[in-house]
Each structure stands twice: as C-alpha cells, then as structure tokens.
GROMACS .gro file of N, CA, C and O in nm:
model
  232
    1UNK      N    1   2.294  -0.958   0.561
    1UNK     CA    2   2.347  -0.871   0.458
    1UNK      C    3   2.395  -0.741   0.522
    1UNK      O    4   2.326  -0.696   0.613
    2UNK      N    5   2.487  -0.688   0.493
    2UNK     CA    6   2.567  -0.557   0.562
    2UNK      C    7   2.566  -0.478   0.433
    2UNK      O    8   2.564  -0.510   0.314
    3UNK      N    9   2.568  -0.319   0.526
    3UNK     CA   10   2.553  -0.267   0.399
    3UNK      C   11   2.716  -0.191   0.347
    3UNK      O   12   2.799  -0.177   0.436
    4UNK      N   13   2.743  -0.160   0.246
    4UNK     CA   14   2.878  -0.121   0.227
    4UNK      C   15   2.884   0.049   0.242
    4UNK      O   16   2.805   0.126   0.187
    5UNK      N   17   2.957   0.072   0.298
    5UNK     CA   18   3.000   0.219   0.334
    5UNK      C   19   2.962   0.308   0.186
    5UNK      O   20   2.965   0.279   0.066
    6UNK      N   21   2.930   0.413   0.256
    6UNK     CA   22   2.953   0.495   0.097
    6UNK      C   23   3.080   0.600   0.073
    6UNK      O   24   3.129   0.688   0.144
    7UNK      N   25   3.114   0.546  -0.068
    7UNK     CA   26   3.307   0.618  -0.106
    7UNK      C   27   3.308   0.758  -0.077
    7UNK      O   28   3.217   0.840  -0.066
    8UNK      N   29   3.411   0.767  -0.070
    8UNK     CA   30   3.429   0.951  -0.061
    8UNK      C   31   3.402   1.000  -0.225
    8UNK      O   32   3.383   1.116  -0.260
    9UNK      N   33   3.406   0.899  -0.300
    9UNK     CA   34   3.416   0.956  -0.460
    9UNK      C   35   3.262   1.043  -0.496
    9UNK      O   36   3.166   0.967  -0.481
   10UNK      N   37   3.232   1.146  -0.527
   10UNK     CA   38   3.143   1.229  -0.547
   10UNK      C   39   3.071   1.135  -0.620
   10UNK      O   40   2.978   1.096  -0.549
   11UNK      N   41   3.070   1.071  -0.744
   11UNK     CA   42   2.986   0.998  -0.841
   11UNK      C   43   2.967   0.872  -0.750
   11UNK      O   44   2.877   0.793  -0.779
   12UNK      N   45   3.020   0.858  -0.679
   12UNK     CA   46   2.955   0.721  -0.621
   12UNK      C   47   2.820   0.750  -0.535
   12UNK      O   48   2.707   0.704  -0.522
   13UNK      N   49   2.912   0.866  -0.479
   13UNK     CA   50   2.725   0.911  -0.356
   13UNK      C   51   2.659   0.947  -0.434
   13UNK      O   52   2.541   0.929  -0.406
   14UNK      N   53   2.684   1.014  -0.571
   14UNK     CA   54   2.526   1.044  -0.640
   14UNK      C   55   2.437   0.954  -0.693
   14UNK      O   56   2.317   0.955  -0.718
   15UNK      N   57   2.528   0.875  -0.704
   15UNK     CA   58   2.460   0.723  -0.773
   15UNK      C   59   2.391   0.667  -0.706
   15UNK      O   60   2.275   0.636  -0.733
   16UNK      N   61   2.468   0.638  -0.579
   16UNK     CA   62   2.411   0.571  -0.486
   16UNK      C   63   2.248   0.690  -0.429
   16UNK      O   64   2.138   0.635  -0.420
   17UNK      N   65   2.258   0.785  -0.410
   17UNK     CA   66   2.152   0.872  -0.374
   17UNK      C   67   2.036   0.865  -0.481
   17UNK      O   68   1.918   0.850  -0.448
   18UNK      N   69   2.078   0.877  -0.609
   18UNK     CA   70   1.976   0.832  -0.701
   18UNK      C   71   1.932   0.682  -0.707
   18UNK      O   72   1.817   0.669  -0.747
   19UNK      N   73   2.008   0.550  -0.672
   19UNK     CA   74   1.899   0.466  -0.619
   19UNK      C   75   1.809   0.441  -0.520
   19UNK      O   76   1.703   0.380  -0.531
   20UNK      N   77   1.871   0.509  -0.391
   20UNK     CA   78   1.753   0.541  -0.291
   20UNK      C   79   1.656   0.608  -0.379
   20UNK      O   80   1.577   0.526  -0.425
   21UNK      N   81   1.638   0.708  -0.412
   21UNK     CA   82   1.557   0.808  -0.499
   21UNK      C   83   1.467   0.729  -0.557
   21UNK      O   84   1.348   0.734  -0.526
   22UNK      N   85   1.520   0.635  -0.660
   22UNK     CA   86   1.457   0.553  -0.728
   22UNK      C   87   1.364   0.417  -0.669
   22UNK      O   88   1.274   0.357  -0.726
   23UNK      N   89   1.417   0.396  -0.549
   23UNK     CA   90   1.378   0.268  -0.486
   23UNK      C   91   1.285   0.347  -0.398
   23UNK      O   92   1.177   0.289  -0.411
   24UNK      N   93   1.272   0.432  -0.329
   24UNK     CA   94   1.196   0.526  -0.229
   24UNK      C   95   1.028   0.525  -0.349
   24UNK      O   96   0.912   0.498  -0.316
   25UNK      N   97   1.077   0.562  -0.473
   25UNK     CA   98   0.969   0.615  -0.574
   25UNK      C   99   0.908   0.442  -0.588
   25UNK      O  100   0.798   0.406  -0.545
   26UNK      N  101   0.994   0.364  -0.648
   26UNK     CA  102   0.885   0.262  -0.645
   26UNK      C  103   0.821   0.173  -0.527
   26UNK      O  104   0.733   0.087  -0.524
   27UNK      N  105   0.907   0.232  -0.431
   27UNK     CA  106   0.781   0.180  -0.295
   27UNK      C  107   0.684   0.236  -0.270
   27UNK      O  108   0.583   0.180  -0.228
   28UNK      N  109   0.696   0.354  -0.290
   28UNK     CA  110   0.594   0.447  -0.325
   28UNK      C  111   0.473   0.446  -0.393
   28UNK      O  112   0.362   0.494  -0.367
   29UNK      N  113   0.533   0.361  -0.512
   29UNK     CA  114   0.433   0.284  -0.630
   29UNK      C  115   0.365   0.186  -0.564
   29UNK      O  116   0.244   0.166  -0.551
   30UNK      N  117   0.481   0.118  -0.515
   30UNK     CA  118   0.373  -0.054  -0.470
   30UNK      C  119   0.276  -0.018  -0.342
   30UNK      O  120   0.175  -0.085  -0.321
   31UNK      N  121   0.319   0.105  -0.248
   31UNK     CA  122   0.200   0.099  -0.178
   31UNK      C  123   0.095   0.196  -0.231
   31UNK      O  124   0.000   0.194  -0.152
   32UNK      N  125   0.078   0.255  -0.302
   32UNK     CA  126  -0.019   0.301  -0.372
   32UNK      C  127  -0.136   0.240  -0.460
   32UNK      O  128  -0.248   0.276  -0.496
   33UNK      N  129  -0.029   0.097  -0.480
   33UNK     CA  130  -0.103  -0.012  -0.564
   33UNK      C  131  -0.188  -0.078  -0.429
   33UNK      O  132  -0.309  -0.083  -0.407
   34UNK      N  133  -0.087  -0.119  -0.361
   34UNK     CA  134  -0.140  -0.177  -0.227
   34UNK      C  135  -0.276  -0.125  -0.158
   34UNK      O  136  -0.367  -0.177  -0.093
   35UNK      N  137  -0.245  -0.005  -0.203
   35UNK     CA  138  -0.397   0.056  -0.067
   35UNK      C  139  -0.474   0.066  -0.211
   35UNK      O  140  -0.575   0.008  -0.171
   36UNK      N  141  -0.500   0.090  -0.331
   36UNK     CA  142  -0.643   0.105  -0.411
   36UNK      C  143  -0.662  -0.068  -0.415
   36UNK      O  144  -0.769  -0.104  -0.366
   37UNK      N  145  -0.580  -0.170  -0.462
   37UNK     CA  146  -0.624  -0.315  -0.413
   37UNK      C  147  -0.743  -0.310  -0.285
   37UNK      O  148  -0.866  -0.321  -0.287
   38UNK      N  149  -0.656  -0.291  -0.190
   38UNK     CA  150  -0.743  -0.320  -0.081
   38UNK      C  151  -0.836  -0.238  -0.055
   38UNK      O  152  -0.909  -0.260   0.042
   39UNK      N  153  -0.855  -0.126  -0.136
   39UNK     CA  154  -1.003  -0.073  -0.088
   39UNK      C  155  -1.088  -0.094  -0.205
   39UNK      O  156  -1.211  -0.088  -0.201
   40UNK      N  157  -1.007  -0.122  -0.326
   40UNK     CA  158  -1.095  -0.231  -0.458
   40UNK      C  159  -1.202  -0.327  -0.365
   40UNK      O  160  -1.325  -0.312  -0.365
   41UNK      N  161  -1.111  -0.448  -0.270
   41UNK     CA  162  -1.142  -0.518  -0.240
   41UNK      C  163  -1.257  -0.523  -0.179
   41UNK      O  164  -1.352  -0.597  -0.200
   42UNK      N  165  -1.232  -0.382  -0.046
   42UNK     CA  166  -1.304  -0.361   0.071
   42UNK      C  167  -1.458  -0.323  -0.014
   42UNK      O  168  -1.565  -0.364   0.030
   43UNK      N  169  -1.449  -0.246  -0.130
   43UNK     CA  170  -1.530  -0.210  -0.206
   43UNK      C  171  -1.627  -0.345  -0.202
   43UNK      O  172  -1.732  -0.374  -0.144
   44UNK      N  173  -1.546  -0.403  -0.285
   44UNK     CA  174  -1.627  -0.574  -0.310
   44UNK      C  175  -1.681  -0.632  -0.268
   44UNK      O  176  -1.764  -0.702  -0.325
   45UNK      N  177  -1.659  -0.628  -0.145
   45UNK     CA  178  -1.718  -0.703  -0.004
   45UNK      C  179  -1.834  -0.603   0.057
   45UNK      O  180  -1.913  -0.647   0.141
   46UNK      N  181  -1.841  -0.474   0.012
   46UNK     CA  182  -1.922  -0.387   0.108
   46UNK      C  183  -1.834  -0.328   0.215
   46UNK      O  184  -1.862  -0.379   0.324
   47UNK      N  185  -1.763  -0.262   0.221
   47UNK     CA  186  -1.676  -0.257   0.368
   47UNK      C  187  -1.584  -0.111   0.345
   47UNK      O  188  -1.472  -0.073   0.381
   48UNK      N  189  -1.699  -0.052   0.261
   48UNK     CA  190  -1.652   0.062   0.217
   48UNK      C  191  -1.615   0.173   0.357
   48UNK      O  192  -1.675   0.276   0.390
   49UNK      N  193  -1.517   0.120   0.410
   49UNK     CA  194  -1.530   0.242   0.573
   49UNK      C  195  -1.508   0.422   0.511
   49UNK      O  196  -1.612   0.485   0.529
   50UNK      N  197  -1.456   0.462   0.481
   50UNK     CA  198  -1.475   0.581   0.397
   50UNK      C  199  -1.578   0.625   0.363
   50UNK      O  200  -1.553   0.733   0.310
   51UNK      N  201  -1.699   0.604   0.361
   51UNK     CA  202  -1.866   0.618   0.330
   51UNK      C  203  -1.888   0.548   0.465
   51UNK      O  204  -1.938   0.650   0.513
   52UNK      N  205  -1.891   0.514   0.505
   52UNK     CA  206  -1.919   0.463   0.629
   52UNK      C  207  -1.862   0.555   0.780
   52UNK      O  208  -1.915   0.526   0.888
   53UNK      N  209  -1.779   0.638   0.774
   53UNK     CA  210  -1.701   0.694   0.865
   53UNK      C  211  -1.771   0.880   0.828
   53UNK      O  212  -1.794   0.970   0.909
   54UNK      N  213  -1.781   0.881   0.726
   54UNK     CA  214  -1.846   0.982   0.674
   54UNK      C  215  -1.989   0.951   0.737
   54UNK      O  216  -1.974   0.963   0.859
   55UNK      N  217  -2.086   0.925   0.718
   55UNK     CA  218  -2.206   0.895   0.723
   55UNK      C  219  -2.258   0.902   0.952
   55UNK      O  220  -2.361   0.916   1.018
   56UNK      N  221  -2.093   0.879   0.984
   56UNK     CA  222  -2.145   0.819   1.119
   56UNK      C  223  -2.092   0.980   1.177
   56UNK      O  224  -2.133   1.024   1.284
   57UNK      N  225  -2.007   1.047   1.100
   57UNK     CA  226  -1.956   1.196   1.153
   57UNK      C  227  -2.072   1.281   1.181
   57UNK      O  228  -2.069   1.362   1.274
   58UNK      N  229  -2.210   1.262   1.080
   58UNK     CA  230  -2.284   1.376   1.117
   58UNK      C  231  -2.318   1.411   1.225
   58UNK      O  232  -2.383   1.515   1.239
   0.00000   0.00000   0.00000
C-alpha cells in the first residue's frame, strides 16, 4: 500500500491532519485498553510486578 501525497489544497491537509489526530487518539485508546487488560490479567494470576517492584525498592 503507498501512501498518496498530500494536495496543496488547504482543506485537504486539514482533513487529512485531523485523521491522524483522530487515529493517533484511538491508538491511544486501544493501548490504554491493552495495558489495564494485561495488568487485569497479571492481577489474576498474582504477578502483580508494581507491588512487587515497590516492596523490593526498600
């Protein structure tokens, strides 16, 4: 997939800049979802390293 140039037309780059914007924000989302999942998980299992990394600092 190639990507297509961006126009000289002013409304095109804004458009186009507001879907980066928009796509930047929901990756943003999914790894946010991504890391409380996996420390849901890590939770689950016992493997809480965050209480564990704490505990070994003193």
């Amino acid at each position: 997939m190639t990507a297509q140039p961006a126009k000289p037309h002013g409304g095109s780059r804004r458009h186009s800049k507001e879907s980066q914007n928009e796509v930047a924000r929901s990756l943003e989302r999914e790894l946010q979802f991504l890391s409380e999942e996996r420390q849901e998980r890590a939770r689950r299992l016992g493997l809480d390293f965050a209480a564990k990394t704490l505990k070994t600092d003193n």
